[in-house]
Amino acid sequence: MQTVYRAENLIDAHLVKDALEAQGIPAFIAGEYLTGGVGQLPAMDFMAVMVPESSLPQASAIVREVEACLSDARLAIDEDRGLDDPLGACAV
């Protein structure tokens, strides 16, 4: 298994994992359950989405698309554009 994405939080990790699995790429979130061990401290750099080495090139392209969508959605929220569904335009 190879790391294809390092997640800032559990939600991002699952968004990437779900996008990969929707394209038929098996994915695993390493460190998912470590977040409960740190209590109320911010959990940083604990989670990584992993895929089989043979799927790495295809998975990397999908991750780039998801990262672009997440970046656009965060920007829209920060700018308070009033979007009802900031991720709605993402078709990953």
N, CA, C and O atoms as a printed pandas DataFrame, in Angstrom:
     atom_number atom_name residue_name chain_id  residue_number  x_coord  y_coord  z_coord
0              1         N          MET        A               1    0.850   -1.178    0.000
1              2        CA          MET        A               1    0.000    0.000    0.000
2              3         C          MET        A               1    0.898    1.245    0.000
3              4         O          MET        A               1    1.930    1.299    0.669
4              5         N          GLN        A               2    0.464    2.232   -0.772
5              6        CA          GLN        A               2    1.201    3.486   -0.882
6              7         C          GLN        A               2    0.299    4.647   -0.462
7              8         O          GLN        A               2   -0.901    4.648   -0.740
8              9         N          THR        A               3    0.886    5.621    0.203
9             10        CA          THR        A               3    0.135    6.804    0.606
10            11         C          THR        A               3   -0.098    7.681   -0.610
11            12         O          THR        A               3    0.841    8.059   -1.312
12            13         N          VAL        A               4   -1.365    8.001   -0.849
13            14        CA          VAL        A               4   -1.721    8.855   -1.972
14            15         C          VAL        A               4   -2.198   10.224   -1.488
15            16         O          VAL        A               4   -2.246   11.176   -2.267
16            17         N          TYR        A               5   -2.552   10.324   -0.195
17            18        CA          TYR        A               5   -3.077   11.589    0.338
18            19         C          TYR        A               5   -2.878   11.627    1.842
19            20         O          TYR        A               5   -3.176   10.657    2.540
20            21         N          ARG        A               6   -2.376   12.746    2.341
21            22        CA          ARG        A               6   -2.293   12.990    3.784
22            23         C          ARG        A               6   -3.411   13.959    4.141
23            24         O          ARG        A               6   -3.466   15.079    3.632
24            25         N          ALA        A               7   -4.289   13.520    5.011
25            26        CA          ALA        A               7   -5.488   14.299    5.318
26            27         C          ALA        A               7   -5.283   15.194    6.532
27            28         O          ALA        A               7   -4.628   14.815    7.503
28            29         N          GLU        A               8   -5.856   16.390    6.455
29            30        CA          GLU        A               8   -5.853   17.303    7.588
30            31         C          GLU        A               8   -6.891   16.905    8.620
31            32         O          GLU        A               8   -6.739   17.185    9.809
32            33         N          ASN        A               9   -7.959   16.244    8.153
33            34        CA          ASN        A               9   -9.016   15.854    9.073
34            35         C          ASN        A               9   -9.723   14.615    8.526
35            36         O          ASN        A               9   -9.508   14.209    7.384
36            37         N          LEU        A              10  -10.556   14.037    9.353
37            38        CA          LEU        A              10  -11.243   12.799    9.021
38            39         C          LEU        A              10  -12.211   12.965    7.852
39            40         O          LEU        A              10  -12.365   12.052    7.040
40            41         N          ILE        A              11  -12.852   14.104    7.764
41            42        CA          ILE        A              11  -13.815   14.335    6.692
42            43         C          ILE        A              11  -13.110   14.340    5.336
43            44         O          ILE        A              11  -13.573   13.700    4.392
44            45         N          ASP        A              12  -11.995   15.059    5.240
45            46        CA          ASP        A              12  -11.245   15.085    3.987
46            47         C          ASP        A              12  -10.762   13.689    3.612
47            48         O          ASP        A              12  -10.799   13.306    2.443
48            49         N          ALA        A              13  -10.311   12.938    4.602
49            50        CA          ALA        A              13   -9.830   11.576    4.337
50            51         C          ALA        A              13  -10.945   10.721    3.742
51            52         O          ALA        A              13  -10.718    9.967    2.796
52            53         N          HIS        A              14  -12.134   10.842    4.293
53            54        CA          HIS        A              14  -13.254   10.038    3.783
54            55         C          HIS        A              14  -13.732   10.523    2.410
55            56         O          HIS        A              14  -14.155    9.712    1.586
56            57         N          LEU        A              15  -13.672   11.821    2.157
57            58        CA          LEU        A              15  -14.035   12.326    0.835
58            59         C          LEU        A              15  -13.109   11.742   -0.228
59            60         O          LEU        A              15  -13.566   11.318   -1.290
60            61         N          VAL        A              16  -11.821   11.722    0.057
61            62        CA          VAL        A              16  -10.853   11.162   -0.892
62            63         C          VAL        A              16  -11.064    9.655   -1.035
63            64         O          VAL        A              16  -11.094    9.130   -2.149
64            65         N          LYS        A              17  -11.208    8.976    0.075
65            66        CA          LYS        A              17  -11.417    7.521    0.040
66            67         C          LYS        A              17  -12.666    7.167   -0.763
67            68         O          LYS        A              17  -12.635    6.252   -1.586
68            69         N          ASP        A              18  -13.760    7.884   -0.528
69            70        CA          ASP        A              18  -15.005    7.611   -1.245
70            71         C          ASP        A              18  -14.858    7.878   -2.738
71            72         O          ASP        A              18  -15.382    7.120   -3.554
72            73         N          ALA        A              19  -14.147    8.954   -3.110
73            74        CA          ALA        A              19  -13.933    9.262   -4.530
74            75         C          ALA        A              19  -13.112    8.167   -5.195
75            76         O          ALA        A              19  -13.390    7.788   -6.333
76            77         N          LEU        A              20  -12.111    7.659   -4.499
77            78        CA          LEU        A              20  -11.285    6.578   -5.047
78            79         C          LEU        A              20  -12.105    5.302   -5.220
79            80         O          LEU        A              20  -12.043    4.650   -6.262
80            81         N          GLU        A              21  -12.865    4.958   -4.199
81            82        CA          GLU        A              21  -13.665    3.737   -4.263
82            83         C          GLU        A              21  -14.766    3.842   -5.328
83            84         O          GLU        A              21  -15.142    2.834   -5.926
84            85         N          ALA        A              22  -15.278    5.041   -5.566
85            86        CA          ALA        A              22  -16.288    5.232   -6.610
86            87         C          ALA        A              22  -15.704    4.947   -7.992
87            88         O          ALA        A              22  -16.440    4.614   -8.921
88            89         N          GLN        A              23  -14.394    5.076   -8.128
89            90        CA          GLN        A              23  -13.720    4.787   -9.392
90            91         C          GLN        A              23  -13.129    3.377   -9.420
91            92         O          GLN        A              23  -12.370    3.030  -10.325
92            93         N          GLY        A              24  -13.484    2.573   -8.425
93            94        CA          GLY        A              24  -13.049    1.182   -8.392
94            95         C          GLY        A              24  -11.666    0.953   -7.818
95            96         O          GLY        A              24  -11.086   -0.118   -7.998
96            97         N          ILE        A              25  -11.131    1.952   -7.127
97            98        CA          ILE        A              25   -9.804    1.815   -6.516
98            99         C          ILE        A              25   -9.981    1.528   -5.032
99           100         O          ILE        A              25  -10.553    2.343   -4.309
100          101         N          PRO        A              26   -9.496    0.375   -4.570
101          102        CA          PRO        A              26   -9.598    0.099   -3.136
102          103         C          PRO        A              26   -8.734    1.087   -2.341
103          104         O          PRO        A              26   -7.591    1.352   -2.711
104          105         N          ALA        A              27   -9.279    1.621   -1.265
105          106        CA          ALA        A              27   -8.561    2.611   -0.466
106          107         C          ALA        A              27   -8.740    2.310    1.010
107          108         O          ALA        A              27   -9.738    1.721    1.426
108          109         N          PHE        A              28   -7.755    2.723    1.792
109          110        CA          PHE        A              28   -7.720    2.471    3.236
110          111         C          PHE        A              28   -7.248    3.749    3.918
111          112         O          PHE        A              28   -6.329    4.410    3.433
112          113         N          ILE        A              29   -7.869    4.097    5.033
113          114        CA          ILE        A              29   -7.435    5.261    5.801
114          115         C          ILE        A              29   -6.595    4.777    6.973
115          116         O          ILE        A              29   -7.110    4.183    7.921
116          117         N          ALA        A              30   -5.314    5.035    6.896
117          118        CA          ALA        A              30   -4.405    4.679    7.987
118          119         C          ALA        A              30   -4.464    5.773    9.050
119          120         O          ALA        A              30   -4.429    6.959    8.725
120          121         N          GLY        A              31   -4.551    5.383   10.296
121          122        CA          GLY        A              31   -4.566    6.332   11.398
122          123         C          GLY        A              31   -5.917    6.915   11.722
123          124         O          GLY        A              31   -6.022    7.843   12.524
124          125         N          GLU        A              32   -6.957    6.378   11.103
125          126        CA          GLU        A              32   -8.307    6.921   11.306
126          127         C          GLU        A              32   -8.714    6.910   12.772
127          128         O          GLU        A              32   -9.359    7.846   13.244
128          129         N          TYR        A              33   -8.351    5.882   13.478
129          130        CA          TYR        A              33   -8.811    5.745   14.858
130          131         C          TYR        A              33   -7.849    6.358   15.874
131          132         O          TYR        A              33   -8.103    6.296   17.077
132          133         N          LEU        A              34   -6.757    6.945   15.409
133          134        CA          LEU        A              34   -5.831    7.610   16.323
134          135         C          LEU        A              34   -6.350    8.954   16.789
135          136         O          LEU        A              34   -5.898    9.474   17.809
136          137         N          THR        A              35   -7.297    9.523   16.052
137          138        CA          THR        A              35   -7.792   10.849   16.424
138          139         C          THR        A              35   -8.463   10.840   17.790
139          140         O          THR        A              35   -8.419   11.850   18.492
140          141         N          GLY        A              36   -9.072    9.754   18.182
141          142        CA          GLY        A              36   -9.701    9.669   19.496
142          143         C          GLY        A              36   -8.698    9.623   20.622
143          144         O          GLY        A              36   -9.037    9.940   21.762
144          145         N          GLY        A              37   -7.473    9.236   20.331
145          146        CA          GLY        A              37   -6.439    9.111   21.350
146          147         C          GLY        A              37   -5.841   10.428   21.785
147          148         O          GLY        A              37   -5.186   10.488   22.826
148          149         N          VAL        A              38   -6.046   11.490   21.017
149          150        CA          VAL        A              38   -5.445   12.767   21.376
150          151         C          VAL        A              38   -6.406   13.672   22.125
151          152         O          VAL        A              38   -6.042   14.785   22.503
152          153         N          GLY        A              39   -7.611   13.214   22.340
153          154        CA          GLY        A              39   -8.575   13.995   23.110
154          155         C          GLY        A              39   -8.957   15.281   22.422
155          156         O          GLY        A              39   -9.339   15.266   21.252
156          157         N          GLN        A              40   -8.863   16.388   23.118
157          158        CA          GLN        A              40   -9.274   17.664   22.546
158          159         C          GLN        A              40   -8.129   18.411   21.875
159          160         O          GLN        A              40   -8.318   19.531   21.402
160          161         N          LEU        A              41   -6.965   17.817   21.829
161          162        CA          LEU        A              41   -5.862   18.437   21.117
162          163         C          LEU        A              41   -6.107   18.324   19.623
163          164         O          LEU        A              41   -6.726   17.354   19.185
164          165         N          PRO        A              42   -5.653   19.265   18.837
165          166        CA          PRO        A              42   -5.857   19.158   17.391
166          167         C          PRO        A              42   -5.057   17.993   16.822
167          168         O          PRO        A              42   -3.852   17.883   17.052
168          169         N          ALA        A              43   -5.723   17.144   16.094
169          170        CA          ALA        A              43   -5.066   15.983   15.494
170          171         C          ALA        A              43   -4.543   16.382   14.125
171          172         O          ALA        A              43   -5.327   16.665   13.220
172          173         N          MET        A              44   -3.248   16.408   13.967
173          174        CA          MET        A              44   -2.643   16.814   12.703
174          175         C          MET        A              44   -1.744   15.702   12.185
175          176         O          MET        A              44   -0.977   15.097   12.933
176          177         N          ASP        A              45   -1.855   15.452   10.900
177          178        CA          ASP        A              45   -0.971   14.538   10.190
178          179         C          ASP        A              45   -0.999   13.107   10.736
179          180         O          ASP        A              45    0.013   12.407   10.710
180          181         N          PHE        A              46   -2.160   12.681   11.227
181          182        CA          PHE        A              46   -2.302   11.310   11.693
182          183         C          PHE        A              46   -2.852   10.397   10.608
183          184         O          PHE        A              46   -2.584    9.196   10.606
184          185         N          MET        A              47   -3.616   10.965    9.690
185          186        CA          MET        A              47   -4.345   10.139    8.735
186          187         C          MET        A              47   -3.749   10.223    7.341
187          188         O          MET        A              47   -3.336   11.284    6.873
188          189         N          ALA        A              48   -3.721    9.063    6.697
189          190        CA          ALA        A              48   -3.257    8.985    5.319
190          191         C          ALA        A              48   -4.167    8.026    4.566
191          192         O          ALA        A              48   -4.530    6.967    5.078
192          193         N          VAL        A              49   -4.530    8.406    3.349
193          194        CA          VAL        A              49   -5.310    7.514    2.496
194          195         C          VAL        A              49   -4.309    6.714    1.677
195          196         O          VAL        A              49   -3.417    7.271    1.037
196          197         N          MET        A              50   -4.473    5.416    1.709
197          198        CA          MET        A              50   -3.522    4.516    1.049
198          199         C          MET        A              50   -4.236    3.675   -0.001
199          200         O          MET        A              50   -5.401    3.309    0.155
200          201         N          VAL        A              51   -3.501    3.375   -1.085
201          202        CA          VAL        A              51   -4.026    2.564   -2.180
202          203         C          VAL        A              51   -2.963    1.540   -2.569
203          204         O          VAL        A              51   -1.790    1.705   -2.232
204          205         N          PRO        A              52   -3.369    0.476   -3.282
205          206        CA          PRO        A              52   -2.366   -0.466   -3.785
206          207         C          PRO        A              52   -1.403    0.247   -4.738
207          208         O          PRO        A              52   -1.795    1.160   -5.464
208          209         N          GLU        A              53   -0.169   -0.173   -4.725
209          210        CA          GLU        A              53    0.854    0.471   -5.553
210          211         C          GLU        A              53    0.467    0.492   -7.036
211          212         O          GLU        A              53    0.767    1.454   -7.743
212          213         N          SER        A              54   -0.192   -0.554   -7.500
213          214        CA          SER        A              54   -0.572   -0.624   -8.909
214          215         C          SER        A              54   -1.621    0.433   -9.284
215          216         O          SER        A              54   -1.768    0.758  -10.463
216          217         N          SER        A              55   -2.336    0.962   -8.319
217          218        CA          SER        A              55   -3.371    1.970   -8.568
218          219         C          SER        A              55   -2.883    3.390   -8.338
219          220         O          SER        A              55   -3.650    4.340   -8.496
220          221         N          LEU        A              56   -1.627    3.546   -7.971
221          222        CA          LEU        A              56   -1.110    4.853   -7.573
222          223         C          LEU        A              56   -1.254    5.926   -8.649
223          224         O          LEU        A              56   -1.699    7.024   -8.315
224          225         N          PRO        A              57   -0.911    5.692   -9.911
225          226        CA          PRO        A              57   -1.049    6.770  -10.907
226          227         C          PRO        A              57   -2.496    7.241  -11.085
227          228         O          PRO        A              57   -2.754    8.445  -11.104
228          229         N          GLN        A              58   -3.423    6.320  -11.213
229          230        CA          GLN        A              58   -4.833    6.683  -11.383
230          231         C          GLN        A              58   -5.353    7.368  -10.117
231          232         O          GLN        A              58   -6.088    8.352  -10.197
232          233         N          ALA        A              59   -4.972    6.848   -8.955
233          234        CA          ALA        A              59   -5.426    7.421   -7.689
234          235         C          ALA        A              59   -4.888    8.839   -7.505
235          236         O          ALA        A              59   -5.599    9.703   -6.992
236          237         N          SER        A              60   -3.670    9.085   -7.907
237          238        CA          SER        A              60   -3.080   10.419   -7.771
238          239         C          SER        A              60   -3.862   11.450   -8.571
239          240         O          SER        A              60   -4.061   12.574   -8.110
240          241         N          ALA        A              61   -4.305   11.075   -9.764
241          242        CA          ALA        A              61   -5.100   11.995  -10.583
242          243         C          ALA        A              61   -6.435   12.307   -9.911
243          244         O          ALA        A              61   -6.879   13.456   -9.915
244          245         N          ILE        A              62   -7.065   11.307   -9.342
245          246        CA          ILE        A              62   -8.350   11.505   -8.652
246          247         C          ILE        A              62   -8.154   12.389   -7.422
247          248         O          ILE        A              62   -8.972   13.269   -7.155
248          249         N          VAL        A              63   -7.084   12.163   -6.680
249          250        CA          VAL        A              63   -6.806   12.966   -5.488
250          251         C          VAL        A              63   -6.600   14.429   -5.869
251          252         O          VAL        A              63   -7.071   15.318   -5.159
252          253         N          ARG        A              64   -5.907   14.695   -6.974
253          254        CA          ARG        A              64   -5.718   16.080   -7.417
254          255         C          ARG        A              64   -7.069   16.751   -7.698
255          256         O          ARG        A              64   -7.267   17.919   -7.364
256          257         N          GLU        A              65   -7.988   16.014   -8.306
257          258        CA          GLU        A              65   -9.324   16.560   -8.579
258          259         C          GLU        A              65  -10.074   16.864   -7.286
259          260         O          GLU        A              65  -10.697   17.918   -7.153
260          261         N          VAL        A              66  -10.009   15.940   -6.344
261          262        CA          VAL        A              66  -10.693   16.148   -5.065
262          263         C          VAL        A              66  -10.080   17.331   -4.321
263          264         O          VAL        A              66  -10.803   18.151   -3.754
264          265         N          GLU        A              67   -8.744   17.424   -4.319
265          266        CA          GLU        A              67   -8.089   18.544   -3.648
266          267         C          GLU        A              67   -8.500   19.874   -4.271
267          268         O          GLU        A              67   -8.698   20.855   -3.555
268          269         N          ALA        A              68   -8.630   19.919   -5.587
269          270        CA          ALA        A              68   -9.052   21.148   -6.262
270          271         C          ALA        A              68  -10.474   21.513   -5.840
271          272         O          ALA        A              68  -10.763   22.681   -5.579
272          273         N          CYS        A              69  -11.356   20.529   -5.773
273          274        CA          CYS        A              69  -12.737   20.786   -5.348
274          275         C          CYS        A              69  -12.789   21.276   -3.901
275          276         O          CYS        A              69  -13.523   22.210   -3.580
276          277         N          LEU        A              70  -12.014   20.644   -3.042
277          278        CA          LEU        A              70  -11.985   21.061   -1.637
278          279         C          LEU        A              70  -11.438   22.475   -1.505
279          280         O          LEU        A              70  -11.945   23.269   -0.712
280          281         N          SER        A              71  -10.417   22.786   -2.270
281          282        CA          SER        A              71   -9.835   24.118   -2.236
282          283         C          SER        A              71  -10.842   25.165   -2.697
283          284         O          SER        A              71  -10.987   26.214   -2.069
284          285         N          ASP        A              72  -11.536   24.877   -3.794
285          286        CA          ASP        A              72  -12.558   25.800   -4.297
286          287         C          ASP        A              72  -13.686   25.979   -3.293
287          288         O          ASP        A              72  -14.161   27.095   -3.084
288          289         N          ALA        A              73  -14.115   24.894   -2.676
289          290        CA          ALA        A              73  -15.203   24.966   -1.698
290          291         C          ALA        A              73  -14.787   25.777   -0.480
291          292         O          ALA        A              73  -15.568   26.580    0.032
292          293         N          ARG        A              74  -13.565   25.571   -0.015
293          294        CA          ARG        A              74  -13.097   26.339    1.147
294          295         C          ARG        A              74  -13.003   27.826    0.813
295          296         O          ARG        A              74  -13.347   28.679    1.631
296          297         N          LEU        A              75  -12.533   28.125   -0.394
297          298        CA          LEU        A              75  -12.437   29.509   -0.821
298          299         C          LEU        A              75  -13.823   30.143   -0.890
299          300         O          LEU        A              75  -14.008   31.279   -0.454
300          301         N          ALA        A              76  -14.784   29.423   -1.428
301          302        CA          ALA        A              76  -16.152   29.935   -1.514
302          303         C          ALA        A              76  -16.727   30.196   -0.132
303          304         O          ALA        A              76  -17.413   31.195    0.082
304          305         N          ILE        A              77  -16.451   29.310    0.793
305          306        CA          ILE        A              77  -16.942   29.485    2.168
306          307         C          ILE        A              77  -16.247   30.676    2.820
307          308         O          ILE        A              77  -16.891   31.488    3.484
308          309         N          ASP        A              78  -14.917   30.779    2.626
309          310        CA          ASP        A              78  -14.171   31.897    3.204
310          311         C          ASP        A              78  -14.639   33.235    2.650
311          312         O          ASP        A              78  -14.680   34.234    3.369
312          313         N          GLU        A              79  -14.989   33.251    1.373
313          314        CA          GLU        A              79  -15.447   34.488    0.752
314          315         C          GLU        A              79  -16.926   34.732    1.011
315          316         O          GLU        A              79  -17.470   35.774    0.644
316          317         N          ASP        A              80  -17.574   33.752    1.651
317          318        CA          ASP        A              80  -18.996   33.857    1.984
318          319         C          ASP        A              80  -19.828   34.228    0.761
319          320         O          ASP        A              80  -20.594   35.192    0.761
320          321         N          ARG        A              81  -19.642   33.424   -0.273
321          322        CA          ARG        A              81  -20.384   33.655   -1.507
322          323         C          ARG        A              81  -21.822   33.188   -1.401
323          324         O          ARG        A              81  -22.601   33.372   -2.337
324          325         N          GLY        A              82  -22.187   32.590   -0.288
325          326        CA          GLY        A              82  -23.555   32.166   -0.094
326          327         C          GLY        A              82  -23.938   30.950   -0.926
327          328         O          GLY        A              82  -25.105   30.804   -1.291
328          329         N          LEU        A              83  -23.004   30.093   -1.229
329          330        CA          LEU        A              83  -23.316   28.902   -1.989
330          331         C          LEU        A              83  -24.076   27.906   -1.115
331          332         O          LEU        A              83  -23.666   27.619    0.009
332          333         N          ASP        A              84  -25.164   27.393   -1.629
333          334        CA          ASP        A              84  -25.939   26.411   -0.882
334          335         C          ASP        A              84  -25.176   25.099   -0.735
335          336         O          ASP        A              84  -25.212   24.461    0.317
336          337         N          ASP        A              85  -24.485   24.706   -1.801
337          338        CA          ASP        A              85  -23.747   23.444   -1.802
338          339         C          ASP        A              85  -22.379   23.679   -2.444
339          340         O          ASP        A              85  -22.221   23.480   -3.648
340          341         N          PRO        A              86  -21.388   24.101   -1.649
341          342        CA          PRO        A              86  -20.086   24.448   -2.212
342          343         C          PRO        A              86  -19.417   23.303   -2.962
343          344         O          PRO        A              86  -18.625   23.551   -3.871
344          345         N          LEU        A              87  -19.715   22.059   -2.606
345          346        CA          LEU        A              87  -19.118   20.917   -3.295
346          347         C          LEU        A              87  -19.990   20.417   -4.437
347          348         O          LEU        A              87  -19.621   19.462   -5.120
348          349         N          GLY        A              88  -21.118   21.033   -4.652
349          350        CA          GLY        A              88  -22.053   20.576   -5.658
350          351         C          GLY        A              88  -21.489   20.566   -7.056
351          352         O          GLY        A              88  -21.907   19.750   -7.878
352          353         N          ALA        A              89  -20.552   21.448   -7.352
353          354        CA          ALA        A              89  -19.987   21.513   -8.689
354          355         C          ALA        A              89  -18.936   20.444   -8.931
355          356         O          ALA        A              89  -18.512   20.242  -10.069
356          357         N          CYS        A              90  -18.520   19.774   -7.906
357          358        CA          CYS        A              90  -17.495   18.734   -8.050
358          359         C          CYS        A              90  -18.139   17.432   -8.494
359          360         O          CYS        A              90  -19.073   16.932   -7.866
360          361         N          ALA        A              91  -17.631   16.905   -9.569
361          362        CA          ALA        A              91  -18.173   15.659  -10.104
362          363         C          ALA        A              91  -17.150   14.545   -9.994
363          364         O          ALA        A              91  -17.032   13.709  -10.890
364          365         N          VAL        A              92  -16.424   14.535   -8.914
365          366        CA          VAL        A              92  -15.385   13.509   -8.723
366          367         C          VAL        A              92  -16.017   12.265   -8.189
367          368         O          VAL        A              92  -15.326   11.274   -7.955
